[in-house]
Coordinates of C-alpha atoms in Angstrom, one line a residue:
X548 CA 0.0 0.0 0.0
X549 CA 1.1 3.7 -0.3
X550 CA 2.2 4.7 3.1
X551 CA 2.2 8.4 2.5
X552 CA -1.3 8.3 1.0
X553 CA -2.7 6.4 3.9
X554 CA -0.9 8.6 6.4
X555 CA -2.4 11.6 4.6
X556 CA -5.9 10.3 5.0
X557 CA -5.5 9.4 8.7
X558 CA -3.3 12.4 9.4
X559 CA -5.7 14.9 7.8
X560 CA -8.6 13.8 9.9
X561 CA -6.5 13.6 13.0
X562 CA -5.3 17.2 12.3
X563 CA -8.9 18.3 12.0
X564 CA -9.7 16.6 15.3
X565 CA -6.6 18.2 17.0
X566 CA -7.5 21.7 15.7
X567 CA -11.0 21.2 17.1
X568 CA -9.4 20.1 20.3
X569 CA -7.5 23.3 20.5
X570 CA -10.7 25.2 19.9
X571 CA -12.2 23.3 22.8
X572 CA -9.3 23.9 25.0
X573 CA -9.3 27.6 24.1
X574 CA -13.0 27.9 25.1
X575 CA -12.4 25.9 28.3
X576 CA -9.5 28.2 29.2
X577 CA -11.8 31.2 28.6
X578 CA -14.8 30.0 30.7
X579 CA -13.0 28.0 33.4
X580 CA -9.4 29.3 33.4
X581 CA -6.6 27.6 35.4
X582 CA -8.4 27.0 38.7
X583 CA -9.6 24.2 41.0
X584 CA -12.6 23.6 38.6
X585 CA -10.3 23.1 35.7
X586 CA -7.9 20.9 37.7
X587 CA -10.8 18.7 38.9
X588 CA -12.2 18.2 35.4
X589 CA -8.8 17.4 34.0
X590 CA -8.2 14.8 36.7
X591 CA -11.7 13.3 36.0
X592 CA -10.9 13.3 32.2
X593 CA -7.4 11.9 32.7
X594 CA -8.4 8.3 33.3
X595 CA -10.8 8.0 30.4
X596 CA -8.3 9.8 28.2
X597 CA -5.5 7.5 29.3
X598 CA -7.7 4.5 28.7
X599 CA -8.5 5.8 25.2
X600 CA -4.8 6.1 24.5
X601 CA -3.9 2.7 26.1
X602 CA -6.8 0.8 24.7
X603 CA -8.0 2.4 21.5
X604 CA -4.7 3.7 20.3
X605 CA -2.4 1.2 22.0
X606 CA -3.0 -2.1 23.7
X607 CA -6.1 -3.5 22.1
X608 CA -5.1 -2.5 18.5
X609 CA -1.5 -3.8 19.1
X610 CA -2.9 -7.2 20.2
X611 CA -6.0 -7.5 18.0
X612 CA -4.9 -6.3 14.6
X613 CA -2.0 -8.7 14.1
X614 CA -4.2 -11.6 15.2
X615 CA -7.1 -10.5 13.0
X616 CA -4.8 -10.2 10.0
X617 CA -3.2 -13.6 10.7
X618 CA -6.7 -15.2 10.7
X619 CA -7.4 -13.5 7.3
X620 CA -4.1 -14.6 5.8
X621 CA -4.6 -18.2 6.9
X622 CA -7.9 -18.2 4.9
X623 CA -6.3 -17.0 1.7
X624 CA -7.4 -13.4 2.1
X625 CA -11.0 -14.1 3.1
X626 CA -12.2 -11.9 6.0
X627 CA -14.7 -14.5 7.3
X628 CA -12.3 -16.1 9.8
X629 CA -11.1 -12.7 11.0
X630 CA -14.7 -11.4 11.6
X631 CA -15.7 -14.6 13.4
X632 CA -12.7 -14.1 15.7
X633 CA -13.8 -10.5 16.3
X634 CA -17.3 -11.6 17.3
X635 CA -15.8 -14.0 19.8
X636 CA -13.7 -11.2 21.2
X637 CA -16.8 -8.9 21.5
X638 CA -18.7 -11.6 23.4
X639 CA -16.0 -11.8 26.0
X640 CA -15.0 -8.2 26.1
X641 CA -18.4 -6.7 26.6
X642 CA -19.2 -8.3 30.0
X643 CA -15.7 -7.7 31.2
X644 CA -16.0 -4.0 30.4
X645 CA -19.5 -3.7 32.1
X646 CA -18.2 -5.3 35.3
X647 CA -15.0 -3.1 35.2
X648 CA -17.0 0.0 34.8
X649 CA -19.3 -0.8 37.7
X650 CA -16.3 -1.6 40.0
X651 CA -14.7 1.7 39.0
X652 CA -17.9 3.7 39.7
X653 CA -18.0 2.1 43.2
X654 CA -14.4 2.9 43.9
X655 CA -14.4 6.4 42.2
X656 CA -13.3 8.0 45.5
X657 CA -9.9 6.1 45.8
X658 CA -9.4 6.3 42.1
X659 CA -9.7 10.1 42.1
X660 CA -7.4 10.3 45.1
X661 CA -4.8 8.2 43.3
X662 CA -5.0 10.3 40.2
X663 CA -4.8 13.6 42.1
X664 CA -2.8 12.8 45.2
X665 CA -5.8 14.2 47.2
X666 CA -5.1 17.6 45.6
X667 CA -3.5 20.3 47.7
X668 CA -5.3 22.3 50.3
X669 CA -8.9 21.4 49.2
X670 CA -12.0 21.1 51.3
X671 CA -14.0 17.8 51.6
X672 CA -16.7 19.4 49.5
X673 CA -14.3 20.2 46.8
X674 CA -12.9 16.7 46.7
X675 CA -16.4 15.2 46.6
X676 CA -17.0 17.5 43.6
X677 CA -13.9 16.0 41.9
X678 CA -15.2 12.5 42.6
X679 CA -18.5 13.3 41.1
X680 CA -16.9 14.4 37.9
X681 CA -14.9 11.1 37.8
X682 CA -18.1 9.1 38.1
X683 CA -19.7 11.0 35.3
X684 CA -16.8 10.4 32.9
X685 CA -16.0 6.7 33.8
X686 CA -18.6 5.2 31.3
X687 CA -16.5 6.6 28.5
X688 CA -14.0 3.8 29.2
X689 CA -16.5 1.1 28.2
X690 CA -17.7 3.0 25.1
X691 CA -14.2 3.8 23.8
X692 CA -13.1 0.2 24.2
X693 CA -15.9 -1.0 22.0
X694 CA -15.0 1.8 19.5
X695 CA -11.5 0.4 19.4
X696 CA -12.7 -3.1 18.5
X697 CA -14.7 -1.8 15.6
X698 CA -12.0 0.6 14.6
X699 CA -9.4 -2.2 14.6
X700 CA -11.5 -4.2 12.1
X701 CA -11.9 -1.2 9.8
X702 CA -8.2 -0.4 10.0
X703 CA -7.4 -4.0 9.0
X704 CA -9.8 -3.5 6.0
X705 CA -7.7 -0.4 5.1
X706 CA -10.7 1.9 5.9
X707 CA -8.5 4.1 8.1
X708 CA -10.4 7.3 7.7
X709 CA -13.5 6.1 9.5
X710 CA -11.8 5.4 12.8
X711 CA -9.6 8.5 12.4
X712 CA -12.7 10.6 12.1
X713 CA -14.3 9.3 15.4
X714 CA -12.4 11.7 17.8
X715 CA -13.8 14.6 15.9
X716 CA -17.2 13.7 17.5
X717 CA -15.6 14.1 21.0
X718 CA -14.3 17.5 20.3
X719 CA -17.5 18.7 18.6
X720 CA -19.6 17.5 21.5
X721 CA -17.4 19.2 24.1
X722 CA -17.3 22.4 22.1
X723 CA -21.1 22.4 21.9
X724 CA -21.3 21.9 25.7
X725 CA -19.0 24.8 26.3
X726 CA -20.9 27.1 23.9
X727 CA -24.4 26.2 24.9
X728 CA -24.1 25.1 28.5
X729 CA -21.4 27.3 30.1
X730 CA -22.3 29.5 33.1
X731 CA -20.7 32.1 35.2
X732 CA -19.8 29.4 37.7
X733 CA -16.7 27.5 36.5
X734 CA -17.7 24.5 38.7
X735 CA -21.0 24.1 36.8
X736 CA -19.3 24.5 33.4
X737 CA -16.7 21.8 34.3
X738 CA -19.6 19.5 35.3
X739 CA -21.3 20.0 31.9
X740 CA -18.0 19.2 30.2
X741 CA -17.8 15.9 32.1
X742 CA -21.3 15.0 30.9
X743 CA -20.2 15.9 27.4
X744 CA -17.4 13.3 27.6
X745 CA -19.8 10.4 28.1
X746 CA -22.3 11.7 25.5
X747 CA -19.4 11.9 23.0
X748 CA -18.5 8.2 23.7
X749 CA -22.0 7.2 22.8
X750 CA -21.8 9.1 19.5
X751 CA -18.4 7.6 18.6
X752 CA -19.7 4.1 19.2
X753 CA -22.7 4.8 17.0
X754 CA -20.5 6.2 14.3
X755 CA -18.3 3.1 14.2
X756 CA -21.2 0.7 14.4
X757 CA -22.9 2.3 11.4
X758 CA -19.6 2.3 9.4
X759 CA -19.1 -1.4 10.1
X760 CA -22.7 -2.2 9.0
X761 CA -22.1 -0.4 5.8
X762 CA -18.9 -2.4 5.2
X763 CA -20.7 -5.7 5.7
X764 CA -19.5 -6.2 9.3
X765 CA -22.4 -7.1 11.6
X766 CA -21.0 -8.3 15.0
X767 CA -23.6 -9.5 17.5
X768 CA -22.7 -10.5 21.1
X769 CA -23.4 -14.1 22.0
X770 CA -22.6 -16.3 25.0
X771 CA -18.9 -15.6 25.9
X772 CA -16.5 -18.4 25.3
X773 CA -12.8 -18.3 26.2
X774 CA -11.4 -19.9 23.1
X775 CA -7.6 -20.3 22.7
X776 CA -7.5 -17.3 20.4
X777 CA -9.4 -15.1 22.9
X778 CA -7.2 -16.2 25.8
X779 CA -4.1 -15.3 23.7
X780 CA -5.6 -11.9 23.0
X781 CA -6.3 -11.2 26.6
X782 CA -2.8 -12.3 27.6
X783 CA -1.3 -9.9 25.0
X784 CA -3.4 -6.9 26.0
X785 CA -1.9 -6.4 29.4
X786 CA 1.7 -6.1 28.3
X787 CA 0.7 -4.1 25.2
X788 CA -1.1 -1.6 27.5
X789 CA 2.1 -0.9 29.4
X790 CA 4.3 -1.0 26.3
X791 CA 2.2 1.4 24.2
X792 CA 1.0 3.5 27.1
X793 CA 4.2 4.4 28.9
X794 CA 3.8 8.1 27.9
X795 CA 0.2 8.1 29.3
X796 CA 1.2 6.4 32.5
X797 CA 4.0 8.9 32.9
X798 CA 1.5 11.7 32.4
X799 CA -0.8 10.3 35.1
X800 CA 2.2 10.2 37.5
X801 CA 3.1 13.7 36.6
X802 CA -0.5 15.0 37.0
X803 CA -0.9 13.3 40.4
X804 CA 2.3 14.8 41.7
X805 CA 1.5 18.3 40.3
X806 CA -2.0 18.2 41.9
X807 CA -0.7 17.1 45.3
X808 CA 2.6 19.1 45.5
X809 CA 2.2 22.3 43.4
X810 CA 0.0 25.4 43.5
X811 CA -3.5 25.5 42.2
X812 CA -3.6 25.7 38.4
X813 CA -0.4 23.6 37.9
X814 CA -2.4 20.6 36.6
X815 CA -4.0 22.9 34.0
X816 CA -0.6 24.3 32.9
X817 CA 0.7 20.8 32.3
X818 CA -2.6 19.8 30.6
X819 CA -2.6 22.7 28.2
X820 CA 1.0 22.2 27.4
X821 CA 0.4 18.5 26.7
X822 CA -2.5 19.4 24.5
X823 CA -0.3 21.5 22.3
X824 CA 2.3 18.8 22.4
X825 CA -0.3 16.3 21.3
X826 CA -1.1 18.1 18.1
X827 CA 2.0 16.8 16.2
X828 CA 1.9 13.6 18.2
X829 CA -1.7 12.9 17.0
X830 CA -1.1 14.1 13.5
X831 CA 2.1 12.1 13.0
X832 CA 2.7 9.5 15.7
X833 CA -0.8 8.1 16.1
X834 CA -1.5 8.3 12.3
X835 CA 1.7 6.4 11.5
X836 CA 1.1 3.8 14.3
X837 CA -2.5 3.3 12.9
X838 CA -1.2 2.7 9.4
X839 CA 2.0 0.8 10.2
X840 CA 0.7 -1.9 12.4
X841 CA -1.8 -3.5 10.0
X842 CA 0.6 -2.9 7.1
X843 CA 3.6 -4.6 8.7
X844 CA 1.6 -7.4 10.2
X845 CA 0.1 -8.1 6.8
X846 CA 3.5 -8.1 5.1
X847 CA 5.0 -10.4 7.7
X848 CA 2.0 -12.6 7.5
X849 CA 2.7 -13.3 3.8
X850 CA 6.5 -13.8 4.6
X851 CA 7.6 -10.5 3.0
X852 CA 10.2 -9.4 5.5
X853 CA 11.9 -7.1 3.1
X854 CA 8.7 -5.1 2.5
X855 CA 8.1 -4.8 6.2
X856 CA 11.7 -3.5 6.7
X857 CA 11.1 -0.9 3.9
X858 CA 7.8 0.1 5.4
X859 CA 9.3 0.8 8.8
X860 CA 12.2 2.8 7.2
X861 CA 9.8 5.0 5.3
X862 CA 7.7 5.4 8.5
X863 CA 10.8 6.5 10.4
X864 CA 11.7 8.9 7.5
X865 CA 8.2 10.5 7.4
X866 CA 8.1 10.8 11.2
X867 CA 11.4 12.7 11.3
X868 CA 10.4 14.9 8.4
X869 CA 7.3 16.2 10.3
X870 CA 8.5 15.8 13.9
X871 CA 11.8 17.8 13.9
X872 CA 10.3 21.1 12.7
X873 CA 7.3 20.7 15.1
X874 CA 9.7 20.1 18.0
X875 CA 11.6 23.3 17.2
X876 CA 8.5 25.3 16.7
X877 CA 6.9 24.3 20.1
X878 CA 10.2 25.0 22.0
X879 CA 10.9 28.3 20.3
X880 CA 7.4 29.7 19.8
X881 CA 5.7 28.5 23.0
X882 CA 4.7 31.9 24.3
X883 CA 3.0 33.3 21.1
X884 CA 1.3 30.0 20.5
X885 CA -0.1 29.7 24.1
X886 CA -1.1 33.4 24.2
X887 CA -2.9 33.2 20.9
X888 CA -4.9 30.0 21.8
X889 CA -5.6 30.4 25.5
X890 CA -5.1 33.9 26.8
X891 CA -8.7 35.0 27.0
X892 CA -11.0 35.8 29.9
X893 CA -9.9 33.9 33.0
X894 CA -6.6 32.8 31.5
X895 CA -3.9 35.3 32.5
X896 CA -0.5 36.3 31.0
X897 CA 1.2 34.4 33.9
X898 CA -0.8 31.3 33.0
X899 CA 0.4 31.7 29.4
X900 CA 4.1 31.9 30.4
X901 CA 3.7 28.9 32.7
X902 CA 2.1 26.9 30.0
X903 CA 4.8 27.8 27.5
X904 CA 7.5 26.7 29.9
X905 CA 5.8 23.3 30.4
X906 CA 5.4 23.0 26.7
X907 CA 9.1 23.6 26.0
X908 CA 9.9 20.8 28.5
X909 CA 7.4 18.4 27.0
X910 CA 8.6 19.1 23.4
X911 CA 12.2 18.0 24.2
X912 CA 10.7 14.4 24.1
X913 CA 8.4 14.9 21.1
X914 CA 10.6 13.0 18.7
X915 CA 10.7 10.1 21.2
X916 CA 7.0 10.1 21.6
X917 CA 6.4 9.8 17.9
X918 CA 9.3 7.4 17.0
X919 CA 8.0 5.0 19.7
X920 CA 4.8 4.9 17.7
X921 CA 6.9 3.9 14.7
X922 CA 9.0 1.3 16.3
X923 CA 6.5 -0.6 18.5
X924 CA 4.6 -2.0 15.5
X925 CA 7.8 -3.9 14.7
X926 CA 7.3 -5.8 18.0
X927 CA 3.5 -6.1 17.9
X928 CA 3.3 -7.3 14.3
X929 CA 5.5 -10.2 15.5
X930 CA 3.3 -10.9 18.5
X931 CA 6.0 -9.6 20.9
X932 CA 4.3 -7.5 23.6
X933 CA 6.6 -8.5 26.4
X934 CA 9.7 -6.6 25.3
X935 CA 7.9 -3.2 25.0
X936 CA 6.4 -3.7 28.5
X937 CA 9.8 -4.3 30.0
X938 CA 11.1 -1.1 28.5
X939 CA 8.0 0.8 29.4
X940 CA 8.4 -0.3 33.0
X941 CA 11.9 1.0 33.0
X942 CA 10.7 4.3 31.5
X943 CA 7.9 4.6 34.2
X944 CA 10.5 4.1 36.9
X945 CA 12.8 6.7 35.5
X946 CA 9.9 9.1 35.1
X947 CA 8.9 8.7 38.8
X948 CA 12.4 9.2 40.0
X949 CA 12.9 12.3 37.9
X950 CA 9.5 13.7 38.8
X951 CA 10.4 13.6 42.5
X952 CA 13.9 15.1 41.7
X953 CA 12.7 17.9 39.4
X954 CA 9.3 18.9 40.7
X955 CA 10.8 20.9 43.6
X956 CA 13.4 23.1 41.7
X957 CA 11.5 23.3 38.4
X958 CA 7.9 23.4 39.7
X959 CA 5.4 22.8 36.8
X960 CA 8.3 22.3 34.3
X961 CA 9.6 19.3 36.3
X962 CA 7.0 16.7 35.4
X963 CA 7.0 17.4 31.7
X964 CA 10.8 17.3 31.5
X965 CA 10.8 14.0 33.5
X966 CA 8.3 12.6 31.0
X967 CA 10.4 13.7 28.0
X968 CA 13.6 12.1 29.4
X969 CA 11.9 8.9 30.3
X970 CA 10.5 8.7 26.7
X971 CA 13.9 9.2 25.2
X972 CA 15.2 6.3 27.3
X973 CA 12.2 4.1 26.2
X974 CA 13.0 5.0 22.5
X975 CA 16.6 4.1 22.9
X976 CA 15.8 0.7 24.3
X977 CA 13.2 -0.1 21.7
X978 CA 15.5 0.9 18.8
X979 CA 18.5 -1.0 20.2
X980 CA 16.6 -4.3 20.5
X981 CA 15.0 -4.1 17.1
X982 CA 18.4 -3.4 15.5
X983 CA 20.1 -6.2 17.5
X984 CA 17.5 -8.7 16.3
X985 CA 17.8 -7.5 12.7
X986 CA 14.2 -6.4 12.6
X987 CA 15.0 -2.8 11.9
X988 CA 18.1 -1.7 10.0
X989 CA 18.2 2.0 8.8
X990 CA 18.7 1.9 5.1
X991 CA 21.0 4.2 3.1
X992 CA 18.2 6.6 2.2
X993 CA 17.1 7.1 5.9
X994 CA 20.7 7.5 7.1
X995 CA 21.4 10.2 4.4
X996 CA 18.3 12.2 5.3
X997 CA 18.5 12.2 9.1
X998 CA 21.2 14.8 9.5
X999 CA 19.9 16.9 6.7
X1000 CA 16.4 17.1 8.2
X1001 CA 18.0 18.0 11.6
X1002 CA 20.0 20.8 10.1
X1003 CA 16.9 22.1 8.3
X1004 CA 14.8 22.1 11.5
X1005 CA 17.6 24.0 13.4
X1006 CA 17.7 26.6 10.6
X1007 CA 13.9 27.0 10.9
X1008 CA 14.2 27.4 14.7
X1009 CA 16.8 30.1 14.5
X1010 CA 14.6 32.2 12.1
X1011 CA 11.5 31.7 14.2
X1012 CA 13.3 32.8 17.4
X1013 CA 14.1 36.2 15.9
X1014 CA 10.5 36.5 14.6
X1015 CA 8.8 35.8 17.9
X1016 CA 8.7 39.4 19.1
X1017 CA 7.2 40.6 15.9
X1018 CA 4.3 38.1 16.2
X1019 CA 3.7 38.7 20.0
X1020 CA 1.4 41.8 19.7
X1021 CA -0.9 40.1 17.2
X1022 CA -1.4 37.0 19.4
X1023 CA -3.4 39.2 21.9
X1024 CA -5.7 40.9 19.4
X1025 CA -9.2 39.9 18.2
X1026 CA -10.1 36.4 17.3
X1027 CA -9.5 37.0 13.6
X1028 CA -6.1 38.7 14.4
X1029 CA -5.0 35.8 16.5
X1030 CA -6.0 33.2 13.9
X1031 CA -4.2 35.2 11.2
X1032 CA -1.1 35.6 13.3
X1033 CA -1.0 31.8 13.9
X1034 CA -1.5 31.1 10.2
X1035 CA 1.3 33.4 9.2
X1036 CA 3.5 32.1 12.0
X1037 CA 3.0 28.4 11.0
X1038 CA 3.2 29.3 7.3
X1039 CA 6.5 31.2 7.7
X1040 CA 8.0 28.3 9.7
X1041 CA 6.8 25.8 7.2
X1042 CA 8.2 27.8 4.3
X1043 CA 11.6 28.3 6.0
X1044 CA 11.8 24.5 6.7
X1045 CA 10.8 23.5 3.2
X1046 CA 13.4 25.8 1.7
X1047 CA 16.0 24.5 4.1
X1048 CA 15.2 20.9 3.2
X1049 CA 15.7 21.6 -0.5
X1050 CA 18.9 23.6 0.2
X1051 CA 20.3 20.7 2.4
X1052 CA 19.1 18.2 -0.2
X1053 CA 17.1 16.3 2.4
X1054 CA 14.3 16.1 -0.2
X1055 CA 14.0 16.9 -3.8
X1056 CA 10.7 17.7 -5.5
X1057 CA 10.8 14.4 -7.3
X1058 CA 11.0 12.6 -3.9
X1059 CA 7.8 14.3 -2.7
X1060 CA 5.9 13.4 -5.9
X1061 CA 7.0 9.8 -5.6
X1062 CA 5.4 9.5 -2.2
X1063 CA 1.9 9.9 -3.6
X1064 CA 2.1 8.3 -7.0
X1065 CA 1.2 4.7 -6.2
X1066 CA -2.4 3.7 -5.3
X1067 CA -3.1 1.1 -2.6
X1068 CA -4.8 -2.1 -3.6
X1069 CA -8.5 -2.3 -2.8
X1070 CA -9.3 -4.6 0.2
X1071 CA -11.5 -7.6 -0.4
X1072 CA -15.2 -7.3 0.2
X1073 CA -16.1 -8.9 3.6
X1074 CA -18.9 -11.3 4.2
X1075 CA -21.6 -10.4 6.8
X1076 CA -21.2 -12.2 10.1
X1077 CA -24.4 -12.7 12.0
X1078 CA -25.4 -14.8 14.9
X1079 CA -24.1 -18.4 15.0

């Protein structure tokens, strides 16, 4: 298949979702600010958000997609066996998720305490409010897990865009809740946002279910049976969750320490910084991970190791092409970006500066966050989830140690910097092992381009550093002025980077045209799988 074309489809929709997410965060900053209300909501949203990243974007996809594709390849390309396996998984997964959700609702108080460290200097009524928000958002875990099952099937059928469009519904729902149901009381506005999270989960599930029906996939729950294949899937999900979710687990640790040890608003600074950091991560890392896993597992399933190696090399190349300039931009231009997006109403200039500082610390690890998404499919496609979990465990331990060491002297910059360093360590371990096994060897083209892309990104960063002061006044103007300033800022940076890439001969125009020339093959038409 054409990797660049598939990445463009997924990445374009993910970009739309992330832009809507920034609109949502901008409105949230205006109506709620950086306060206890925002901290409480973000704590309540942290667990569902982490579960989405671990399950929908990580563990389940990592375990399910290779097994699904293996079933299909064993039947000569027929999807019947794969869909039968998916139905067995649904029948076991649904009751597990229902029981898990009920248990978490019952134990929402200790869960909230664990995620927040009990907050800092809050009253019992305030903590009860935070627990209430957690109970409202917890059903999203069940809904997004079912979404990930249906999305995994569609991704395996090369219908990447459908699953990539689902997060747009979350952002549209939360934006609507902010516009139509905000009040002068930040606590009430935050509660309405929590309700919006669960409503959005219902809409996402409905969207994927309809898309599956239109693709001939009709899964119906039946009496659960722990078949050998389902047992293997469940055994793989746990290690894959830790392996794919080290960054999310690190963020949970960082958030809990910030809530319990730092001043009010610190959780919000870290959250807003993470949201900006997530824009390139979602556009590049998640999009690449979504495309690479089914592609590599399909190539390995038919014994084409050379094609799998080439796919991973091109994935690494595309990741660096987009990631390096994004890293420089977020480090150098953090203040104008944060002020343009968030400095309204209750969000003050001091909040902007603190958010930009946290963003710079997060962005140091941005290449690692994204390249981890490129390397882990090399393990998961070979049904190896134990190695990533070992390295993730090491990463989590390093993150915890660095959090405790840095949070005192660096305040709200400490947890993001700890997360960045821990991710760099995780990346180094994953790369070293793949290379040692011979499962990833950088080819000549990748080696030639790495240093050229790095030089081009540094040149762009130097130019943007000197342009920052010229953009600053426009980032505090009217909405149109702010948007225009951001468009010009991004456009200027992109133009400088593009010119630098051609000057450094990292890419030639013919290289870029070659990325989009080939069309992917059409997937086979699936049979409809109904009740047994």
